[in-house]
PDB file of N, CA and C in Angstrom:
ATOM      1  N   MET L  62       0.574  -1.317   0.272  1.00  0.00           N
ATOM      2  CA  MET L  62       0.044  -0.117  -0.153  1.00  0.00           C
ATOM      3  C   MET L  62       0.982   1.533   0.075  1.00  0.00           C
ATOM      4  N   ALA L  63       2.368   1.431   0.502  1.00  0.00           N
ATOM      5  CA  ALA L  63       2.854   2.611   0.713  1.00  0.00           C
ATOM      6  C   ALA L  63       3.213   2.453  -0.438  1.00  0.00           C
ATOM      7  N   ASN L  64       3.572   1.576  -1.323  1.00  0.00           N
ATOM      8  CA  ASN L  64       4.486   1.654  -2.660  1.00  0.00           C
ATOM      9  C   ASN L  64       3.469   2.569  -3.544  1.00  0.00           C
ATOM     10  N   LEU L  65       2.126   1.800  -3.802  1.00  0.00           N
ATOM     11  CA  LEU L  65       1.308   2.604  -4.718  1.00  0.00           C
ATOM     12  C   LEU L  65       1.430   3.938  -4.123  1.00  0.00           C
ATOM     13  N   VAL L  66       0.843   4.475  -2.667  1.00  0.00           N
ATOM     14  CA  VAL L  66       0.787   6.056  -2.104  1.00  0.00           C
ATOM     15  C   VAL L  66       1.939   7.003  -2.429  1.00  0.00           C
ATOM     16  N   LEU L  67       3.543   6.334  -2.467  1.00  0.00           N
ATOM     17  CA  LEU L  67       4.416   6.881  -2.853  1.00  0.00           C
ATOM     18  C   LEU L  67       4.399   7.073  -4.196  1.00  0.00           C
ATOM     19  N   ARG L  68       4.008   5.972  -5.222  1.00  0.00           N
ATOM     20  CA  ARG L  68       4.438   6.114  -6.721  1.00  0.00           C
ATOM     21  C   ARG L  68       3.383   7.051  -7.148  1.00  0.00           C
ATOM     22  N   VAL L  69       1.903   7.114  -7.207  1.00  0.00           N
ATOM     23  CA  VAL L  69       0.827   7.707  -7.109  1.00  0.00           C
ATOM     24  C   VAL L  69       1.671   9.308  -6.904  1.00  0.00           C
ATOM     25  N   SER L  70       1.920   9.765  -5.692  1.00  0.00           N
ATOM     26  CA  SER L  70       1.912  10.948  -5.173  1.00  0.00           C
ATOM     27  C   SER L  70       3.540  11.691  -5.885  1.00  0.00           C
ATOM     28  N   LEU L  71       4.181  10.963  -6.044  1.00  0.00           N
ATOM     29  CA  LEU L  71       6.008  11.688  -6.616  1.00  0.00           C
ATOM     30  C   LEU L  71       4.957  11.508  -8.235  1.00  0.00           C
ATOM     31  N   GLY L  72       4.052  10.380  -9.143  1.00  0.00           N
ATOM     32  CA  GLY L  72       3.735  10.725 -10.579  1.00  0.00           C
ATOM     33  C   GLY L  72       2.773  12.224 -10.834  1.00  0.00           C
ATOM     34  N   LEU L  73       2.110  12.141  -9.370  1.00  0.00           N
ATOM     35  CA  LEU L  73       1.037  13.565  -9.831  1.00  0.00           C
ATOM     36  C   LEU L  73       1.455  15.075  -9.542  1.00  0.00           C
ATOM     37  N   THR L  74       3.113  14.619  -8.618  1.00  0.00           N
ATOM     38  CA  THR L  74       4.232  15.899  -8.616  1.00  0.00           C
ATOM     39  C   THR L  74       4.257  16.106  -9.703  1.00  0.00           C
ATOM     40  N   LEU L  75       5.057  15.631 -10.613  1.00  0.00           N
ATOM     41  CA  LEU L  75       5.872  15.572 -11.527  1.00  0.00           C
ATOM     42  C   LEU L  75       5.145  16.163 -12.181  1.00  0.00           C
ATOM     43  N   VAL L  76       3.455  15.914 -12.790  1.00  0.00           N
ATOM     44  CA  VAL L  76       2.746  15.784 -13.707  1.00  0.00           C
ATOM     45  C   VAL L  76       2.250  17.481 -13.745  1.00  0.00           C
ATOM     46  N   MET L  77       2.099  17.615 -12.072  1.00  0.00           N
ATOM     47  CA  MET L  77       1.959  19.224 -11.609  1.00  0.00           C
ATOM     48  C   MET L  77       2.749  20.363 -12.299  1.00  0.00           C
ATOM     49  N   ILE L  78       4.239  19.895 -11.710  1.00  0.00           N
ATOM     50  CA  ILE L  78       5.155  20.510 -11.742  1.00  0.00           C
ATOM     51  C   ILE L  78       5.557  21.000 -13.494  1.00  0.00           C
ATOM     52  N   GLY L  79       5.375  19.647 -14.804  1.00  0.00           N
ATOM     53  CA  GLY L  79       5.618  20.199 -15.789  1.00  0.00           C
ATOM     54  C   GLY L  79       4.260  20.990 -16.535  1.00  0.00           C
ATOM     55  N   ALA L  80       2.687  20.519 -15.622  1.00  0.00           N
ATOM     56  CA  ALA L  80       1.957  21.548 -16.123  1.00  0.00           C
ATOM     57  C   ALA L  80       1.999  23.063 -15.879  1.00  0.00           C
ATOM     58  N   SER L  81       2.666  23.011 -14.336  1.00  0.00           N
ATOM     59  CA  SER L  81       3.019  24.271 -14.050  1.00  0.00           C
ATOM     60  C   SER L  81       3.881  25.211 -14.847  1.00  0.00           C
ATOM     61  N   ALA L  82       5.065  24.291 -15.684  1.00  0.00           N
ATOM     62  CA  ALA L  82       6.433  25.038 -16.471  1.00  0.00           C
ATOM     63  C   ALA L  82       5.238  25.556 -17.919  1.00  0.00           C
ATOM     64  N   TYR L  83       4.637  25.048 -18.323  1.00  0.00           N
ATOM     65  CA  TYR L  83       3.953  24.934 -19.567  1.00  0.00           C
ATOM     66  C   TYR L  83       2.703  26.189 -19.406  1.00  0.00           C
ATOM     67  N   ARG L  84       2.309  26.169 -17.905  1.00  0.00           N
ATOM     68  CA  ARG L  84       1.610  27.313 -17.543  1.00  0.00           C
ATOM     69  C   ARG L  84       1.947  28.960 -17.965  1.00  0.00           C
ATOM     70  N   ASP L  85       3.481  28.763 -16.865  1.00  0.00           N
ATOM     71  CA  ASP L  85       3.910  30.384 -16.943  1.00  0.00           C
ATOM     72  C   ASP L  85       5.330  30.306 -17.896  1.00  0.00           C
ATOM     73  N   PHE L  86       4.654  29.947 -19.017  1.00  0.00           N
ATOM     74  CA  PHE L  86       5.702  29.370 -20.317  1.00  0.00           C
ATOM     75  C   PHE L  86       7.343  30.365 -20.420  1.00  0.00           C
ATOM     76  N   ALA L  87       6.229  31.683 -20.665  1.00  0.00           N
ATOM     77  CA  ALA L  87       7.387  33.051 -20.777  1.00  0.00           C
ATOM     78  C   ALA L  87       8.616  32.821 -19.896  1.00  0.00           C
ATOM     79  N   PRO L  88       7.788  32.895 -18.471  1.00  0.00           N
ATOM     80  CA  PRO L  88       9.395  32.863 -17.113  1.00  0.00           C
ATOM     81  C   PRO L  88      10.023  31.960 -17.613  1.00  0.00           C
ATOM     82  N   PHE L  89       9.416  30.640 -17.927  1.00  0.00           N
ATOM     83  CA  PHE L  89      10.676  29.652 -17.634  1.00  0.00           C
ATOM     84  C   PHE L  89      11.639  29.161 -18.722  1.00  0.00           C
ATOM     85  N   VAL L  90      10.828  29.837 -19.721  1.00  0.00           N
ATOM     86  CA  VAL L  90      11.734  29.713 -20.749  1.00  0.00           C
ATOM     87  C   VAL L  90      13.062  30.826 -20.754  1.00  0.00           C
ATOM     88  N   ALA L  91      12.618  32.335 -20.123  1.00  0.00           N
ATOM     89  CA  ALA L  91      14.142  32.826 -19.685  1.00  0.00           C
ATOM     90  C   ALA L  91      14.247  32.532 -18.775  1.00  0.00           C
ATOM     91  N   ASN L  92      14.288  31.737 -18.216  1.00  0.00           N
ATOM     92  CA  ASN L  92      14.800  30.906 -16.759  1.00  0.00           C
ATOM     93  C   ASN L  92      15.711  30.238 -17.506  1.00  0.00           C
ATOM     94  N   LEU L  93      15.548  29.520 -18.223  1.00  0.00           N
ATOM     95  CA  LEU L  93      16.426  28.270 -19.097  1.00  0.00           C
ATOM     96  C   LEU L  93      17.473  29.107 -20.396  1.00  0.00           C
ATOM     97  N   THR L  94      16.771  30.189 -20.954  1.00  0.00           N
ATOM     98  CA  THR L  94      17.691  30.343 -21.776  1.00  0.00           C
ATOM     99  C   THR L  94      18.902  31.551 -21.451  1.00  0.00           C
ATOM    100  N   ASP L  95      18.484  31.887 -19.986  1.00  0.00           N
ATOM    101  CA  ASP L  95      19.585  33.209 -19.538  1.00  0.00           C
ATOM    102  C   ASP L  95      21.237  32.416 -19.525  1.00  0.00           C
ATOM    103  N   GLY L  96      21.581  32.878 -19.762  1.00  0.00           N
ATOM    104  CA  GLY L  96      23.540  32.610 -19.501  1.00  0.00           C
ATOM    105  C   GLY L  96      23.549  31.857 -20.757  1.00  0.00           C
ATOM    106  N   LEU L  97      23.107  31.312 -21.732  1.00  0.00           N
ATOM    107  CA  LEU L  97      23.280  30.694 -22.724  1.00  0.00           C
ATOM    108  C   LEU L  97      24.205  30.790 -24.110  1.00  0.00           C
ATOM    109  N   GLY L  98      23.826  32.056 -24.031  1.00  0.00           N
ATOM    110  CA  GLY L  98      24.587  32.742 -25.407  1.00  0.00           C
ATOM    111  C   GLY L  98      24.347  31.928 -26.629  1.00  0.00           C
ATOM    112  N   PHE L  99      25.540  31.977 -26.953  1.00  0.00           N
ATOM    113  CA  PHE L  99      24.744  31.209 -28.608  1.00  0.00           C
ATOM    114  C   PHE L  99      23.845  29.787 -28.476  1.00  0.00           C
ATOM    115  N   LEU L 100      23.771  29.215 -27.445  1.00  0.00           N
ATOM    116  CA  LEU L 100      23.228  28.062 -26.944  1.00  0.00           C
ATOM    117  C   LEU L 100      21.788  28.215 -26.951  1.00  0.00           C
ATOM    118  N   SER L 101      21.229  29.461 -26.863  1.00  0.00           N
ATOM    119  CA  SER L 101      20.026  29.993 -26.333  1.00  0.00           C
ATOM    120  C   SER L 101      19.254  28.953 -27.182  1.00  0.00           C
ATOM    121  N   ALA L 102      18.905  29.006 -28.675  1.00  0.00           N
ATOM    122  CA  ALA L 102      18.238  28.395 -29.264  1.00  0.00           C
ATOM    123  C   ALA L 102      18.164  26.763 -28.494  1.00  0.00           C
ATOM    124  N   PHE L 103      18.906  26.099 -28.130  1.00  0.00           N
ATOM    125  CA  PHE L 103      19.488  24.938 -27.198  1.00  0.00           C
ATOM    126  C   PHE L 103      18.366  25.075 -26.176  1.00  0.00           C
ATOM    127  N   GLY L 104      18.120  25.782 -25.591  1.00  0.00           N
ATOM    128  CA  GLY L 104      17.328  25.873 -24.623  1.00  0.00           C
ATOM    129  C   GLY L 104      15.957  26.508 -24.604  1.00  0.00           C
ATOM    130  N   TYR L 105      15.606  27.477 -25.441  1.00  0.00           N
ATOM    131  CA  TYR L 105      14.313  27.161 -26.003  1.00  0.00           C
ATOM    132  C   TYR L 105      13.642  25.264 -26.289  1.00  0.00           C
ATOM    133  N   VAL L 106      14.837  24.726 -27.416  1.00  0.00           N
ATOM    134  CA  VAL L 106      14.243  24.139 -27.874  1.00  0.00           C
ATOM    135  C   VAL L 106      13.594  22.550 -26.000  1.00  0.00           C
ATOM    136  N   TRP L 107      14.626  22.551 -25.757  1.00  0.00           N
ATOM    137  CA  TRP L 107      14.426  22.034 -23.816  1.00  0.00           C
ATOM    138  C   TRP L 107      13.413  22.798 -23.267  1.00  0.00           C
ATOM    139  N   ALA L 108      12.926  24.094 -23.606  1.00  0.00           N
ATOM    140  CA  ALA L 108      11.599  24.412 -22.738  1.00  0.00           C
ATOM    141  C   ALA L 108      10.686  23.934 -23.307  1.00  0.00           C
ATOM    142  N   PHE L 109      10.294  23.407 -24.435  1.00  0.00           N
ATOM    143  CA  PHE L 109       8.961  22.576 -24.779  1.00  0.00           C
ATOM    144  C   PHE L 109       9.392  20.713 -23.956  1.00  0.00           C
ATOM    145  N   LEU L 110      10.627  20.335 -24.024  1.00  0.00           N
ATOM    146  CA  LEU L 110      10.644  19.333 -24.266  1.00  0.00           C
ATOM    147  C   LEU L 110      10.324  18.340 -22.649  1.00  0.00           C
ATOM    148  N   LEU L 111      11.360  19.602 -21.483  1.00  0.00           N
ATOM    149  CA  LEU L 111      11.427  19.160 -20.056  1.00  0.00           C
ATOM    150  C   LEU L 111       9.909  19.213 -19.848  1.00  0.00           C
ATOM    151  N   PRO L 112       9.252  20.055 -19.922  1.00  0.00           N
ATOM    152  CA  PRO L 112       7.769  19.856 -18.888  1.00  0.00           C
ATOM    153  C   PRO L 112       6.837  18.470 -19.846  1.00  0.00           C
ATOM    154  N   ALA L 113       7.417  18.191 -20.991  1.00  0.00           N
ATOM    155  CA  ALA L 113       6.480  17.027 -21.781  1.00  0.00           C
ATOM    156  C   ALA L 113       6.925  16.073 -20.881  1.00  0.00           C
ATOM    157  N   LEU L 114       8.026  15.679 -20.850  1.00  0.00           N
ATOM    158  CA  LEU L 114       9.211  14.325 -19.964  1.00  0.00           C
ATOM    159  C   LEU L 114       8.671  14.065 -18.851  1.00  0.00           C
ATOM    160  N   LEU L 115       8.330  15.595 -17.840  1.00  0.00           N
ATOM    161  CA  LEU L 115       7.636  15.548 -16.507  1.00  0.00           C
ATOM    162  C   LEU L 115       6.688  15.349 -16.599  1.00  0.00           C
ATOM    163  N   ILE L 116       5.943  15.752 -17.319  1.00  0.00           N
ATOM    164  CA  ILE L 116       4.083  15.286 -17.685  1.00  0.00           C
ATOM    165  C   ILE L 116       3.699  13.297 -18.336  1.00  0.00           C
ATOM    166  N   PHE L 117       4.613  13.021 -19.122  1.00  0.00           N
ATOM    167  CA  PHE L 117       4.536  11.930 -19.653  1.00  0.00           C
ATOM    168  C   PHE L 117       5.766  10.767 -18.412  1.00  0.00           C
ATOM    169  N   GLY L 118       6.241  11.352 -17.705  1.00  0.00           N
ATOM    170  CA  GLY L 118       7.510  10.468 -17.027  1.00  0.00           C
ATOM    171  C   GLY L 118       6.104  10.087 -15.552  1.00  0.00           C
ATOM    172  N   GLY L 119       5.437  11.467 -15.326  1.00  0.00           N
ATOM    173  CA  GLY L 119       5.065  11.488 -13.968  1.00  0.00           C
ATOM    174  C   GLY L 119       3.447  10.426 -14.366  1.00  0.00           C
ATOM    175  N   GLY L 120       3.460  10.740 -15.408  1.00  0.00           N
ATOM    176  CA  GLY L 120       1.547   9.851 -15.538  1.00  0.00           C
ATOM    177  C   GLY L 120       1.813   8.964 -16.004  1.00  0.00           C
ATOM    178  N   MET L 121       2.946   8.450 -16.686  1.00  0.00           N
ATOM    179  CA  MET L 121       3.383   7.078 -16.599  1.00  0.00           C
ATOM    180  C   MET L 121       3.670   6.314 -14.978  1.00  0.00           C
ATOM    181  N   LEU L 122       4.178   7.168 -14.087  1.00  0.00           N
ATOM    182  CA  LEU L 122       4.513   6.632 -12.817  1.00  0.00           C
ATOM    183  C   LEU L 122       3.159   6.394 -11.885  1.00  0.00           C
ATOM    184  N   ALA L 123       2.584   7.663 -11.995  1.00  0.00           N
ATOM    185  CA  ALA L 123       1.094   7.167 -11.379  1.00  0.00           C
ATOM    186  C   ALA L 123       0.383   6.355 -11.743  1.00  0.00           C
ATOM    187  N   ILE L 124       0.112   5.731 -12.943  1.00  0.00           N
ATOM    188  CA  ILE L 124      -1.343   4.765 -13.508  1.00  0.00           C
ATOM    189  C   ILE L 124       0.268   3.684 -13.376  1.00  0.00           C
ATOM    190  N   GLY L 125       1.364   3.520 -13.063  1.00  0.00           N
ATOM    191  CA  GLY L 125       2.089   1.975 -13.088  1.00  0.00           C
ATOM    192  C   GLY L 125       2.098   1.560 -14.140  1.00  0.00           C
ATOM    193  N   ARG L 126       2.439   2.303 -15.135  1.00  0.00           N
ATOM    194  CA  ARG L 126       2.484   1.567 -16.620  1.00  0.00           C
ATOM    195  C   ARG L 126       3.987   1.867 -16.642  1.00  0.00           C
ATOM    196  N   TYR L 127       4.369   0.768 -17.726  1.00  0.00           N
ATOM    197  CA  TYR L 127       5.880   1.320 -18.024  1.00  0.00           C
ATOM    198  C   TYR L 127       7.029   1.852 -16.987  1.00  0.00           C
ATOM    199  N   SER L 128       7.092   0.992 -16.322  1.00  0.00           N
ATOM    200  CA  SER L 128       8.046   1.578 -14.906  1.00  0.00           C
ATOM    201  C   SER L 128       9.487   2.245 -15.382  1.00  0.00           C
ATOM    202  N   TYR L 129      10.296   1.229 -16.349  1.00  0.00           N
ATOM    203  CA  TYR L 129      11.214   1.601 -16.873  1.00  0.00           C
ATOM    204  C   TYR L 129      11.068   2.900 -18.087  1.00  0.00           C
ATOM    205  N   VAL L 130      10.189   3.465 -18.830  1.00  0.00           N
ATOM    206  CA  VAL L 130      10.070   4.215 -19.371  1.00  0.00           C
ATOM    207  C   VAL L 130       9.761   5.736 -18.339  1.00  0.00           C
ATOM    208  N   ALA L 131       8.883   5.234 -17.866  1.00  0.00           N
ATOM    209  CA  ALA L 131       8.393   6.293 -16.418  1.00  0.00           C
ATOM    210  C   ALA L 131      10.242   6.943 -15.764  1.00  0.00           C
ATOM    211  N   ALA L 132      10.525   6.340 -15.420  1.00  0.00           N
ATOM    212  CA  ALA L 132      12.049   6.097 -14.683  1.00  0.00           C
ATOM    213  C   ALA L 132      13.008   6.851 -15.298  1.00  0.00           C
ATOM    214  N   LEU L 133      12.850   6.459 -16.696  1.00  0.00           N
ATOM    215  CA  LEU L 133      14.103   7.491 -17.846  1.00  0.00           C
ATOM    216  C   LEU L 133      13.876   8.880 -17.882  1.00  0.00           C
ATOM    217  N   THR L 134      12.247   8.409 -18.329  1.00  0.00           N
ATOM    218  CA  THR L 134      11.898  10.491 -19.073  1.00  0.00           C
ATOM    219  C   THR L 134      11.754  11.081 -17.404  1.00  0.00           C
ATOM    220  N   GLY L 135      11.439  10.631 -16.451  1.00  0.00           N
ATOM    221  CA  GLY L 135      11.410  11.664 -15.760  1.00  0.00           C
ATOM    222  C   GLY L 135      12.897  11.645 -14.814  1.00  0.00           C
ATOM    223  N   GLY L 136      13.899  10.566 -14.558  1.00  0.00           N
ATOM    224  CA  GLY L 136      15.173  10.990 -14.724  1.00  0.00           C
ATOM    225  C   GLY L 136      15.874  11.908 -15.143  1.00  0.00           C
ATOM    226  N   LEU L 137      15.633  11.870 -16.554  1.00  0.00           N
ATOM    227  CA  LEU L 137      16.239  12.705 -16.959  1.00  0.00           C
ATOM    228  C   LEU L 137      15.820  14.205 -16.823  1.00  0.00           C
ATOM    229  N   ALA L 138      14.431  14.570 -17.175  1.00  0.00           N
ATOM    230  CA  ALA L 138      14.228  15.411 -16.756  1.00  0.00           C
ATOM    231  C   ALA L 138      14.138  16.185 -15.562  1.00  0.00           C
ATOM    232  N   LEU L 139      14.883  15.547 -14.225  1.00  0.00           N
ATOM    233  CA  LEU L 139      15.283  15.692 -13.143  1.00  0.00           C
ATOM    234  C   LEU L 139      16.139  15.884 -13.076  1.00  0.00           C
ATOM    235  N   GLY L 140      16.413  15.613 -13.568  1.00  0.00           N
ATOM    236  CA  GLY L 140      18.164  15.050 -13.514  1.00  0.00           C
ATOM    237  C   GLY L 140      19.201  16.944 -14.683  1.00  0.00           C
ATOM    238  N   SER L 141      18.248  17.131 -15.473  1.00  0.00           N
ATOM    239  CA  SER L 141      18.934  17.912 -16.208  1.00  0.00           C
ATOM    240  C   SER L 141      18.455  19.134 -15.243  1.00  0.00           C
ATOM    241  N   TRP L 142      17.224  19.228 -14.872  1.00  0.00           N
ATOM    242  CA  TRP L 142      17.177  20.743 -14.040  1.00  0.00           C
ATOM    243  C   TRP L 142      17.971  21.144 -12.904  1.00  0.00           C
ATOM    244  N   LEU L 143      18.726  19.810 -12.304  1.00  0.00           N
ATOM    245  CA  LEU L 143      19.237  19.577 -11.204  1.00  0.00           C
ATOM    246  C   LEU L 143      20.737  20.463 -11.635  1.00  0.00           C
ATOM    247  N   PHE L 144      21.204  19.957 -13.019  1.00  0.00           N
ATOM    248  CA  PHE L 144      22.356  20.114 -13.901  1.00  0.00           C
ATOM    249  C   PHE L 144      22.300  21.470 -14.177  1.00  0.00           C
ATOM    250  N   GLY L 145      21.202  22.048 -14.480  1.00  0.00           N
ATOM    251  CA  GLY L 145      21.235  23.186 -14.964  1.00  0.00           C
ATOM    252  C   GLY L 145      21.469  24.416 -14.313  1.00  0.00           C
ATOM    253  N   LYS L 146      20.557  23.821 -12.815  1.00  0.00           N
ATOM    254  CA  LYS L 146      20.706  24.718 -11.777  1.00  0.00           C
ATOM    255  C   LYS L 146      22.564  24.823 -11.142  1.00  0.00           C
ATOM    256  N   TYR L 147      23.041  23.301 -11.260  1.00  0.00           N
ATOM    257  CA  TYR L 147      24.539  23.837 -10.764  1.00  0.00           C
ATOM    258  C   TYR L 147      25.653  23.825 -11.412  1.00  0.00           C
ATOM    259  N   ALA L 148      25.072  24.146 -12.686  1.00  0.00           N
ATOM    260  CA  ALA L 148      25.970  23.918 -14.026  1.00  0.00           C
ATOM    261  C   ALA L 148      27.450  24.873 -13.289  1.00  0.00           C
ATOM    262  N   ASP L 149      26.819  26.073 -12.771  1.00  0.00           N
ATOM    263  CA  ASP L 149      28.142  26.841 -12.727  1.00  0.00           C
ATOM    264  C   ASP L 149      29.155  26.506 -11.482  1.00  0.00           C
ATOM    265  N   ARG L 150      28.997  25.531 -10.774  1.00  0.00           N
ATOM    266  CA  ARG L 150      29.757  25.249  -9.326  1.00  0.00           C
ATOM    267  C   ARG L 150      30.782  24.050 -10.264  1.00  0.00           C
ATOM    268  N   ILE L 151      29.769  23.772 -11.157  1.00  0.00           N
ATOM    269  CA  ILE L 151      30.900  22.361 -11.859  1.00  0.00           C
ATOM    270  C   ILE L 151      32.169  22.515 -12.266  1.00  0.00           C
TER     271      ILE L 151
END
């Protein structure tokens, strides 16, 4: 039972974070492309993909299907988010 509660709560949290990023898209794009210089086009494309990965991975995790795909997409999204936040310290 605890597995179900944790899986669904984490999945729905990822879905809500992804939906929130799409809802406030302009500040989200500005945050991602800030300081990238000539790579800002890559940041703009990633601004579309990151929330989609969060929504897809969180949805698959919440319903309990394709757990490896959910772990891959959710982990890629969350890992890139942390890397972007702390990239200046590497």
